[in-house]
PDB file of C-alpha atoms in Angstrom:
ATOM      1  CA  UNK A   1       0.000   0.000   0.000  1.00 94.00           C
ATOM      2  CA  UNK A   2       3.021   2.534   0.681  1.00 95.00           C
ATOM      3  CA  UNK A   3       4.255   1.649  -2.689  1.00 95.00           C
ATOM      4  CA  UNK A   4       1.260   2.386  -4.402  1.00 95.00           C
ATOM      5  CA  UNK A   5       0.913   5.646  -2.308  1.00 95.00           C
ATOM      6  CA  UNK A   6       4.401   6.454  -3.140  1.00 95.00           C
ATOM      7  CA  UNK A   7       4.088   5.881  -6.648  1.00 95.00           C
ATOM      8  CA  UNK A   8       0.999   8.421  -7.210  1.00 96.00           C
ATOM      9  CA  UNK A   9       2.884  10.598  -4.501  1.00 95.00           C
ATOM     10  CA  UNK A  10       0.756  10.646  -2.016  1.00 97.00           C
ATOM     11  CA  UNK A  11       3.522  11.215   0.730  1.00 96.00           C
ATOM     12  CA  UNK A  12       1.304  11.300   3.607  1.00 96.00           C
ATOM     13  CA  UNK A  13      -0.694   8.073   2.994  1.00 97.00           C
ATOM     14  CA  UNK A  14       2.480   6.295   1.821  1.00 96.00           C
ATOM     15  CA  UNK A  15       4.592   7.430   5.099  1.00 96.00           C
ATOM     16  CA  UNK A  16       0.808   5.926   6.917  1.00 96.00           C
ATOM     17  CA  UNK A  17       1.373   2.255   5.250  1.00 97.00           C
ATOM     18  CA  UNK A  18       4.865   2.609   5.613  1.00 96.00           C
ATOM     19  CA  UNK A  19       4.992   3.427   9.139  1.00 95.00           C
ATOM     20  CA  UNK A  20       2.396   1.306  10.095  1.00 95.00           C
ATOM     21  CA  UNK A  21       4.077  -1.640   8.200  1.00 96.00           C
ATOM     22  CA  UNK A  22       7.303  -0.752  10.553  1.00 94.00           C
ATOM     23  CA  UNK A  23       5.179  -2.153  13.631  1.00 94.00           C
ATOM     24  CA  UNK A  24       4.929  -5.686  12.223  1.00 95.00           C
ATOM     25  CA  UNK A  25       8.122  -5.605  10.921  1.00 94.00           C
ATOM     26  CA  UNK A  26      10.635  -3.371  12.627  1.00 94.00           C
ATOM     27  CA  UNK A  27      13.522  -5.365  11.575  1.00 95.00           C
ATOM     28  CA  UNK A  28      12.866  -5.299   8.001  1.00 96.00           C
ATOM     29  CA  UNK A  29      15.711  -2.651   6.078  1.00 97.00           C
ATOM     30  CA  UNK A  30      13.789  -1.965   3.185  1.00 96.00           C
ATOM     31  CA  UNK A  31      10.844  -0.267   5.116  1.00 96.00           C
ATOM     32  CA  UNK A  32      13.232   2.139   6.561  1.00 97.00           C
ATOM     33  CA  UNK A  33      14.630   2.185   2.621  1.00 98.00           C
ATOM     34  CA  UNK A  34      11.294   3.468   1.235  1.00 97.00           C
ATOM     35  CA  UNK A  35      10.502   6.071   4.100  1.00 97.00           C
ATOM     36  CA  UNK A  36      13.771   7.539   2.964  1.00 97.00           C
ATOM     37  CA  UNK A  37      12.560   7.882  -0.387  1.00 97.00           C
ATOM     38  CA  UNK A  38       9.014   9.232   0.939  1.00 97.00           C
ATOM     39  CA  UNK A  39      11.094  11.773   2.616  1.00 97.00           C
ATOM     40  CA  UNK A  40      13.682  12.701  -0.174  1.00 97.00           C
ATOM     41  CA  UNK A  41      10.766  12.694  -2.367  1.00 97.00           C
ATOM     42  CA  UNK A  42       9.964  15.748  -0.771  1.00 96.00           C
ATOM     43  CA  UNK A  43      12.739  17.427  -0.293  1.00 96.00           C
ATOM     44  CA  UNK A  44      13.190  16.373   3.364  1.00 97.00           C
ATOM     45  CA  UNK A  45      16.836  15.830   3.465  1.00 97.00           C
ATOM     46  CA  UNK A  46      18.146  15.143   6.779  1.00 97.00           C
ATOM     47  CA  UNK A  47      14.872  12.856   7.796  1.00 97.00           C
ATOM     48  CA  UNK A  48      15.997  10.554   4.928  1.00 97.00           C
ATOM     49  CA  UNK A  49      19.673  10.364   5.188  1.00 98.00           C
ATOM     50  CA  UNK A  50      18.390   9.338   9.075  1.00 98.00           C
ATOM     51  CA  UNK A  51      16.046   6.697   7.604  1.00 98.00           C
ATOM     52  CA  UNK A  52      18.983   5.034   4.929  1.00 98.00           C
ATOM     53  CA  UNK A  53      21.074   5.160   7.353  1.00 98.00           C
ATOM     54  CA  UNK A  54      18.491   3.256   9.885  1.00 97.00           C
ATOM     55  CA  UNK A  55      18.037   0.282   6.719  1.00 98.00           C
ATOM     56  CA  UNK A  56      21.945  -0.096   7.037  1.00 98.00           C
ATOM     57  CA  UNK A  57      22.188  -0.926  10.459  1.00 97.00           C
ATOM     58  CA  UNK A  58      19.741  -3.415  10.028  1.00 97.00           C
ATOM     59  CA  UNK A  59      21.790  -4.521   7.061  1.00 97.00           C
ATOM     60  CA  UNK A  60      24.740  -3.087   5.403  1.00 97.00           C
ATOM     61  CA  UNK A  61      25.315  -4.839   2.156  1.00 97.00           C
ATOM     62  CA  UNK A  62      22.519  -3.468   0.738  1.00 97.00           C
ATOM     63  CA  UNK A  63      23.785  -1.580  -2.413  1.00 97.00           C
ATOM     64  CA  UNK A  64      20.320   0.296  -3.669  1.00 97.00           C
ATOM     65  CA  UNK A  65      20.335   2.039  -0.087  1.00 98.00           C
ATOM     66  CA  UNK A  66      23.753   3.031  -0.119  1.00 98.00           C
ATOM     67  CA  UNK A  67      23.260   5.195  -3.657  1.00 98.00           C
ATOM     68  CA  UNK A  68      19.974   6.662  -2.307  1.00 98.00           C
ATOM     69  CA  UNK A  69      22.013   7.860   0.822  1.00 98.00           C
ATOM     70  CA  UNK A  70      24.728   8.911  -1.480  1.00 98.00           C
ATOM     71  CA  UNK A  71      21.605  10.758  -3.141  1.00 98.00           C
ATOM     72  CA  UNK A  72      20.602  12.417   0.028  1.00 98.00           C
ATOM     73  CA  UNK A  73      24.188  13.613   0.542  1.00 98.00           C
ATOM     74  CA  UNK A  74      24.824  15.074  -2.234  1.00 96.00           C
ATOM     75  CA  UNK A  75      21.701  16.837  -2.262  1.00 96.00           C
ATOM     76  CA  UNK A  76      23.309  18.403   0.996  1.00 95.00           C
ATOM     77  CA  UNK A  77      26.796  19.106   0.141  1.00 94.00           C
ATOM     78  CA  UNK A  78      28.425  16.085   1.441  1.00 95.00           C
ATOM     79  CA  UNK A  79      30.581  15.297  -1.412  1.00 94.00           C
ATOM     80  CA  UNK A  80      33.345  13.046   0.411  1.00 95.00           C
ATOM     81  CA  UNK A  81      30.421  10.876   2.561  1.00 97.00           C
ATOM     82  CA  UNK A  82      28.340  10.558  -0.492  1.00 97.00           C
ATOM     83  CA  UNK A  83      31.218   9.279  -2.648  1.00 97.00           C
ATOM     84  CA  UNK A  84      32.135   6.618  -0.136  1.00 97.00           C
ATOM     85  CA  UNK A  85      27.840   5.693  -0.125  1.00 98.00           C
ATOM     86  CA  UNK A  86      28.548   5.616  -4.455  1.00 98.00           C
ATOM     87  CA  UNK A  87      31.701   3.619  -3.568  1.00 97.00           C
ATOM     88  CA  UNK A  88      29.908   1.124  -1.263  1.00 98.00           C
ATOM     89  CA  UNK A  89      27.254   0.976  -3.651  1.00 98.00           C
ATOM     90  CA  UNK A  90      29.323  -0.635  -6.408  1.00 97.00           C
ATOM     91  CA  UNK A  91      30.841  -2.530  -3.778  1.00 97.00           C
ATOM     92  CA  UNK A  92      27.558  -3.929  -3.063  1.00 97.00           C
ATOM     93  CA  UNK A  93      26.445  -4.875  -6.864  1.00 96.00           C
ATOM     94  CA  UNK A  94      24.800  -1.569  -7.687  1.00 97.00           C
ATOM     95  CA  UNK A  95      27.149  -1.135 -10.541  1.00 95.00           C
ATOM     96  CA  UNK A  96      24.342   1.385 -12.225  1.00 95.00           C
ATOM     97  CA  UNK A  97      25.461   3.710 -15.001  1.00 95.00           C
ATOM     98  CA  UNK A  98      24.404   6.485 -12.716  1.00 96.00           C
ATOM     99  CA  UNK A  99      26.381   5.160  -9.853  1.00 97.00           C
ATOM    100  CA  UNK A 100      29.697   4.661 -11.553  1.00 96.00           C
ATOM    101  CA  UNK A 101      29.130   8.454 -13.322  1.00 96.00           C
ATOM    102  CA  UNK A 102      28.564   9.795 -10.163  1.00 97.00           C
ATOM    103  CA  UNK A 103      31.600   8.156  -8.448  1.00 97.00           C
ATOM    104  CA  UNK A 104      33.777   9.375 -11.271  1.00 97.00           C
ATOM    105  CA  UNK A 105      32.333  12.841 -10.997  1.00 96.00           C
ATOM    106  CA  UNK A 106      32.597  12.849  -6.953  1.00 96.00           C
ATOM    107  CA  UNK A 107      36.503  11.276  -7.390  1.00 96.00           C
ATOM    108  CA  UNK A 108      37.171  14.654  -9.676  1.00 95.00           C
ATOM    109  CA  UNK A 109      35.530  17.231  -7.576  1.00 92.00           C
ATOM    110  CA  UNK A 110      37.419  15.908  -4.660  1.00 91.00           C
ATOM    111  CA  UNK A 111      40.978  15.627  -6.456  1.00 90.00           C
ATOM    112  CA  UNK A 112      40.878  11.882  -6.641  1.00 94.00           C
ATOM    113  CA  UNK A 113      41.696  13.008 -10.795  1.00 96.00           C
ATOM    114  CA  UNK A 114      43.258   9.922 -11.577  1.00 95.00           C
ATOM    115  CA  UNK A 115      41.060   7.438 -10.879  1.00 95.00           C
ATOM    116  CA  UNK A 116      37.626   9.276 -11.580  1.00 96.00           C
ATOM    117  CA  UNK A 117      39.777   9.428 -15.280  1.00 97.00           C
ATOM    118  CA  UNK A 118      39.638   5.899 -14.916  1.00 96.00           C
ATOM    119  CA  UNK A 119      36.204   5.196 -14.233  1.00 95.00           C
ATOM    120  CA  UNK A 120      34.909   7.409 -17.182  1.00 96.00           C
ATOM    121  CA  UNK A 121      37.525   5.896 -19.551  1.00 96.00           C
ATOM    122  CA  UNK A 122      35.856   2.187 -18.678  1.00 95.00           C
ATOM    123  CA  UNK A 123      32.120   3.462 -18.724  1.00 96.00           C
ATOM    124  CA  UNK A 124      33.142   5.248 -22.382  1.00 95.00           C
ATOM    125  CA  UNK A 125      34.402   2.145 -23.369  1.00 94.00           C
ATOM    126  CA  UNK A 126      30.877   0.070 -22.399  1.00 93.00           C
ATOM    127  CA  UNK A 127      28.577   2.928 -23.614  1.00 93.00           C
ATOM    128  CA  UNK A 128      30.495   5.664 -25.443  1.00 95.00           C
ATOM    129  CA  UNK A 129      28.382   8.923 -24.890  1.00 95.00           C
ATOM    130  CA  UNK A 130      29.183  12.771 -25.569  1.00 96.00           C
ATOM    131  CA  UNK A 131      28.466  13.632 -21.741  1.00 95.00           C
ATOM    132  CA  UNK A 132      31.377  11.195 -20.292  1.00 96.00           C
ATOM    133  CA  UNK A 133      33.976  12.520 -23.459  1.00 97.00           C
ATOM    134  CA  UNK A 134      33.227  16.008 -21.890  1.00 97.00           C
ATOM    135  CA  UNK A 135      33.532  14.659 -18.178  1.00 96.00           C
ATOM    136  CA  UNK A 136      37.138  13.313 -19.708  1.00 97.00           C
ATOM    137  CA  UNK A 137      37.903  16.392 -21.219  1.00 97.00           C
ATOM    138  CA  UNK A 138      37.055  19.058 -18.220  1.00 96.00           C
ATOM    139  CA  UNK A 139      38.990  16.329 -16.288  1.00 96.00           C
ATOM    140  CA  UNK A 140      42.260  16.592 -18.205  1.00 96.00           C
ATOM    141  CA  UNK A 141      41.911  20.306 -18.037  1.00 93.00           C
ATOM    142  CA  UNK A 142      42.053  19.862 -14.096  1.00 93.00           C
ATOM    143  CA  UNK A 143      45.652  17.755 -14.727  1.00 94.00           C
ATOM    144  CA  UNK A 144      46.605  20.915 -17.348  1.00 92.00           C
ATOM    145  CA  UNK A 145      46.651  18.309 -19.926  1.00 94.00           C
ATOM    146  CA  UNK A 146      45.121  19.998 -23.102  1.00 93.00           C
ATOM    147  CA  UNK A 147      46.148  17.409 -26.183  1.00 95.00           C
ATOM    148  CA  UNK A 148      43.871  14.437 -24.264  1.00 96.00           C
ATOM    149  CA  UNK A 149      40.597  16.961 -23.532  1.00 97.00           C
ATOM    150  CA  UNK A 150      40.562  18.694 -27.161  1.00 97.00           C
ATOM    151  CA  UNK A 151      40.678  14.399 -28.166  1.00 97.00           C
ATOM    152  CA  UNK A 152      38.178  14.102 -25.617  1.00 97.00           C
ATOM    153  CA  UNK A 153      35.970  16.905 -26.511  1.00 98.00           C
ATOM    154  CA  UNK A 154      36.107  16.199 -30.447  1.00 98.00           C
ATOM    155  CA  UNK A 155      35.186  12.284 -29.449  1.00 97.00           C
ATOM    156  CA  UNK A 156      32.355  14.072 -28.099  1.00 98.00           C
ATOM    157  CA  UNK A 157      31.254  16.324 -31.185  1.00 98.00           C
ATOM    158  CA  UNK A 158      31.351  13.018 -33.676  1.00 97.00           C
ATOM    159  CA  UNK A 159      28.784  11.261 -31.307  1.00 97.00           C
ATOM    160  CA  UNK A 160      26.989  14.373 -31.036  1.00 97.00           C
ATOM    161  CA  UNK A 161      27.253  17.572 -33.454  1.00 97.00           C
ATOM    162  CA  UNK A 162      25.191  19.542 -31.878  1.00 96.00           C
ATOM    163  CA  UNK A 163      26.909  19.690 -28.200  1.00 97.00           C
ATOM    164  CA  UNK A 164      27.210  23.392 -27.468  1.00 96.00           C
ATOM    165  CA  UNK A 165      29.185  22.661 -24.461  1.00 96.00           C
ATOM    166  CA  UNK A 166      31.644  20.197 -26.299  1.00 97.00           C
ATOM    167  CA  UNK A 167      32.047  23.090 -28.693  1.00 97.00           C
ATOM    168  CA  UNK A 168      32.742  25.424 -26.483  1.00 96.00           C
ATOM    169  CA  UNK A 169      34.880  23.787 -24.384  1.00 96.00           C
ATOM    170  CA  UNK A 170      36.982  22.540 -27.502  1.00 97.00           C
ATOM    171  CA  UNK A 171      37.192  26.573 -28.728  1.00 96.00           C
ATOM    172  CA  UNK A 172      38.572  27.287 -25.331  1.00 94.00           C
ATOM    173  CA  UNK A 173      41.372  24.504 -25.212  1.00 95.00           C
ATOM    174  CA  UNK A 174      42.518  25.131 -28.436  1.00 95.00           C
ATOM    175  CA  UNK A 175      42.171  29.545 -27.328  1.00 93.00           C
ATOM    176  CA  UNK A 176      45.017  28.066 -24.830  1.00 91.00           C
ATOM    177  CA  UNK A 177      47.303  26.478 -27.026  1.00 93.00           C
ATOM    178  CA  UNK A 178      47.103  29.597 -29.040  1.00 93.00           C
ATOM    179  CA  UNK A 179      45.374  27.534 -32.185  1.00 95.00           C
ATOM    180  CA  UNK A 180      43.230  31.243 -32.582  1.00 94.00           C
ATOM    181  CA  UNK A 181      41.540  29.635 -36.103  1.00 94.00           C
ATOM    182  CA  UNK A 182      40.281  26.851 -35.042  1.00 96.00           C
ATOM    183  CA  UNK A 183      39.306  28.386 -31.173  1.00 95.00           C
ATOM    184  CA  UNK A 184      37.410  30.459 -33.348  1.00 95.00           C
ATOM    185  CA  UNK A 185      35.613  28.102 -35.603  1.00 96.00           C
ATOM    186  CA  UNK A 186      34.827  26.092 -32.314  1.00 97.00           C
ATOM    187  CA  UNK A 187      33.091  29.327 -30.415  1.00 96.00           C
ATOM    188  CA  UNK A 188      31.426  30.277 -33.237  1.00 96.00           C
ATOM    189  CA  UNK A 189      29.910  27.156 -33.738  1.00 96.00           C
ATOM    190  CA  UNK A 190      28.999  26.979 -30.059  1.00 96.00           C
ATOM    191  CA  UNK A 191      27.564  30.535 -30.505  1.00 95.00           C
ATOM    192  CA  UNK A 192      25.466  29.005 -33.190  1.00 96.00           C
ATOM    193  CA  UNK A 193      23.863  26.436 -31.866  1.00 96.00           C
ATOM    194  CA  UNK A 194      22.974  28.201 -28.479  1.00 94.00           C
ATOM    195  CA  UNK A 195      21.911  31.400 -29.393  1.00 92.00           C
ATOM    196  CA  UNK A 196      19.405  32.453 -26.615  1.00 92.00           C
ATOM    197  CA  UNK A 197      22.152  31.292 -24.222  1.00 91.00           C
ATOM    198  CA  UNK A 198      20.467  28.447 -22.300  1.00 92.00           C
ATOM    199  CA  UNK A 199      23.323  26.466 -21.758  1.00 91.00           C
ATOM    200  CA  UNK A 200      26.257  28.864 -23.131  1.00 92.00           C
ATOM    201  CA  UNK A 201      27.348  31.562 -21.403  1.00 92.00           C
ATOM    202  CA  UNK A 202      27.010  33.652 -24.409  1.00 92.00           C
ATOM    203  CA  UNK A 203      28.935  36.911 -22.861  1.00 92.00           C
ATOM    204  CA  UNK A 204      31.974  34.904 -22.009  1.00 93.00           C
ATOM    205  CA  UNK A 205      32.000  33.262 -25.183  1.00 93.00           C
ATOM    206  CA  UNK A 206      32.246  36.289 -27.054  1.00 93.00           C
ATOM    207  CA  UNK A 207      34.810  37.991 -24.866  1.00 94.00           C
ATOM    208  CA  UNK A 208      36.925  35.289 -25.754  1.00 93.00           C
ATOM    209  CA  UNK A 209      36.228  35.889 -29.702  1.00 93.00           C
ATOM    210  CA  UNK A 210      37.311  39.247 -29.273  1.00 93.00           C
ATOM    211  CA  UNK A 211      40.641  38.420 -27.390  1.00 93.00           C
ATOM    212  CA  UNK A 212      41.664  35.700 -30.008  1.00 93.00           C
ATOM    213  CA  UNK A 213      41.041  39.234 -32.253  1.00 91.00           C
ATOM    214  CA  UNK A 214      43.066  41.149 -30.516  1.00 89.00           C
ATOM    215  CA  UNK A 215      46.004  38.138 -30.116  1.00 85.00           C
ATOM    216  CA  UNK A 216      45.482  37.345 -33.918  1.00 79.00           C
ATOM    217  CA  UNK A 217      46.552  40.320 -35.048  1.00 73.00           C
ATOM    218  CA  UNK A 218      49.653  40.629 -32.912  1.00 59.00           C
TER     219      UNK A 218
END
């Protein structure tokens, strides 16, 4: 009944059932897993990180619980504990796409470089996507590497054209190796396909236009 409830989001009757249920069976993990997710549902942060972390002392190999946690964390600026929830996820045979991106991600932001390079360069290899070339791109960047991201970022454009933010990123790489013809080709192009500016930042964009101008003609 909690399911159901949760399912047509009706929080209030599905933390009922769900609570309720907890009296027959207060030793059960994944009752205190889905009043977490009644709770994160709606936006109640620290209630649910309480309630995952309830399910896992009950039982902690449970792999599902530890990325929701990870979830919760996140959602509260807890990079380091959610990466070790990710970590323990995998660990536990929740080897999602989304887990493994996010553990890559949460390995970069924390200056673990290396080896969140290595976890995008295995899940490129099993599902090659323009988001993870980027990830591998911004990633070299971080490491001052700029031959592997412009690979990274043109890998990206051939599996999809239309990527302002590959394009973009690829104009700027190439702005710092002082390649000013094709930097410019690349922000134009990014320009182009994001006009309005919903994912470009079109204002820094053309600043840098008009400084490969300026360095052009020196």
């Amino acid at each position: 009944s909690g399911q159901i409830e949760l399912a047509k989001k009706e929080y209030v009757n599905a933390l009922t059932a769900f609570n309720k249920a907890t009296e027959y069976l207060p030793m059960w993990a994944f009752l205190y897993y889905e009043l977490g997710n009644t709770y994160l549902a709606q936006n109640q942060i620290p209630e649910a990180i309480k309630l995952y972390q309830r399910a896992l002392q009950i039982n902690n190999k449970l792999g599902m619980v530890y990325k929701k946690l990870g979830d919760a964390q996140r959602l509260s600026s807890k990079e380091k504990e959610a990466l070790t929830a990710y970590e323990l996820a995998a660990r536990f045979g929740y080897r999602t796409f989304e887990t493994r991106f996010l553990i890559a991600t949460l390995r970069i932001e924390n200056k673990q470089i290396e080896k969140g390079i290595e976890e995008f360069e295995e899940l490129a290899k099993e599902m090659p996507k323009a988001e993870l070339f980027i990830k591998l791109g911004e990633a070299y960047l971080r490491l001052k590497r700029d031959l592997p991201a412009i690979e990274n970022y043109q890998k990206a454009i051939l599996i999809d054209p239309n990527s302002t933010r590959a394009h973009y990123l690829l104009g700027a790489s190439f702005m710092n190796r002082r390649e000013y013809t094709r930097a410019k080709e690349s922000l134009e192009k990014a320009i182009a396909l994001d006009p309005a500016g919903k994912v470009l930042d079109i204002k820094e964009a053309q600043k840098k236009l008009r400084e490969i101008a300026v360095k052009s003609n020196k």
